[in-house]
Amino acid sequence: MADPTTFSLASSASEPMLQPVLAFQQACFTGVLQLQQLQLQMLSAWQWPFSTVSQEMWDVWVAHFGGGVPIDA
């Protein structure tokens, strides 16, 4: 599958009148795609700290109420 950010839909149009419309449509689609990729990167960057905090809270709870030191797998 071709990368949508590098594929030019406007250059493949047989009708010259459609080239500006297709170029605009592709520019909008590329911008939306890049924005979505940025959002996904931001979301995945937030997952690591929350996972670490959750594990630390679980370890503290087990050490306090479970009566021992947690065993890491």
Coordinates of C-alpha atoms in Angstrom, one line a residue, residues 2 5-8 12-13 15-18 24 31-33 36 39-41 45 48 50-51 58 60 63-64 66 69:
A2 CA 1.3 3.4 -0.9
T5 CA 1.6 11.4 2.5
T6 CA 3.8 10.8 -0.6
F7 CA 1.3 9.6 -3.2
S8 CA 0.1 12.4 -5.4
S12 CA -2.6 10.9 -11.7
A13 CA -5.9 12.7 -12.7
E15 CA -8.9 15.7 -16.2
P16 CA -6.8 18.9 -15.7
M17 CA -9.7 20.6 -14.1
L18 CA -9.7 18.1 -11.2
F24 CA -6.6 20.3 -2.0
G31 CA -3.0 17.0 7.6
V32 CA -5.7 15.0 9.3
L33 CA -3.6 11.9 9.0
Q36 CA -4.1 11.6 14.1
Q39 CA -2.5 12.1 18.9
L40 CA -1.6 8.4 18.9
Q41 CA 2.0 9.2 19.8
A45 CA 3.6 8.5 25.6
W48 CA 4.2 4.5 30.3
F50 CA 0.5 5.6 34.3
S51 CA 1.6 2.0 34.1
W58 CA 0.2 -2.1 43.7
V60 CA 3.1 -0.6 48.1
A63 CA 3.9 -4.8 50.9
H64 CA 1.6 -3.1 53.5
G66 CA -0.3 -8.5 51.9
V69 CA 7.5 -7.9 49.6

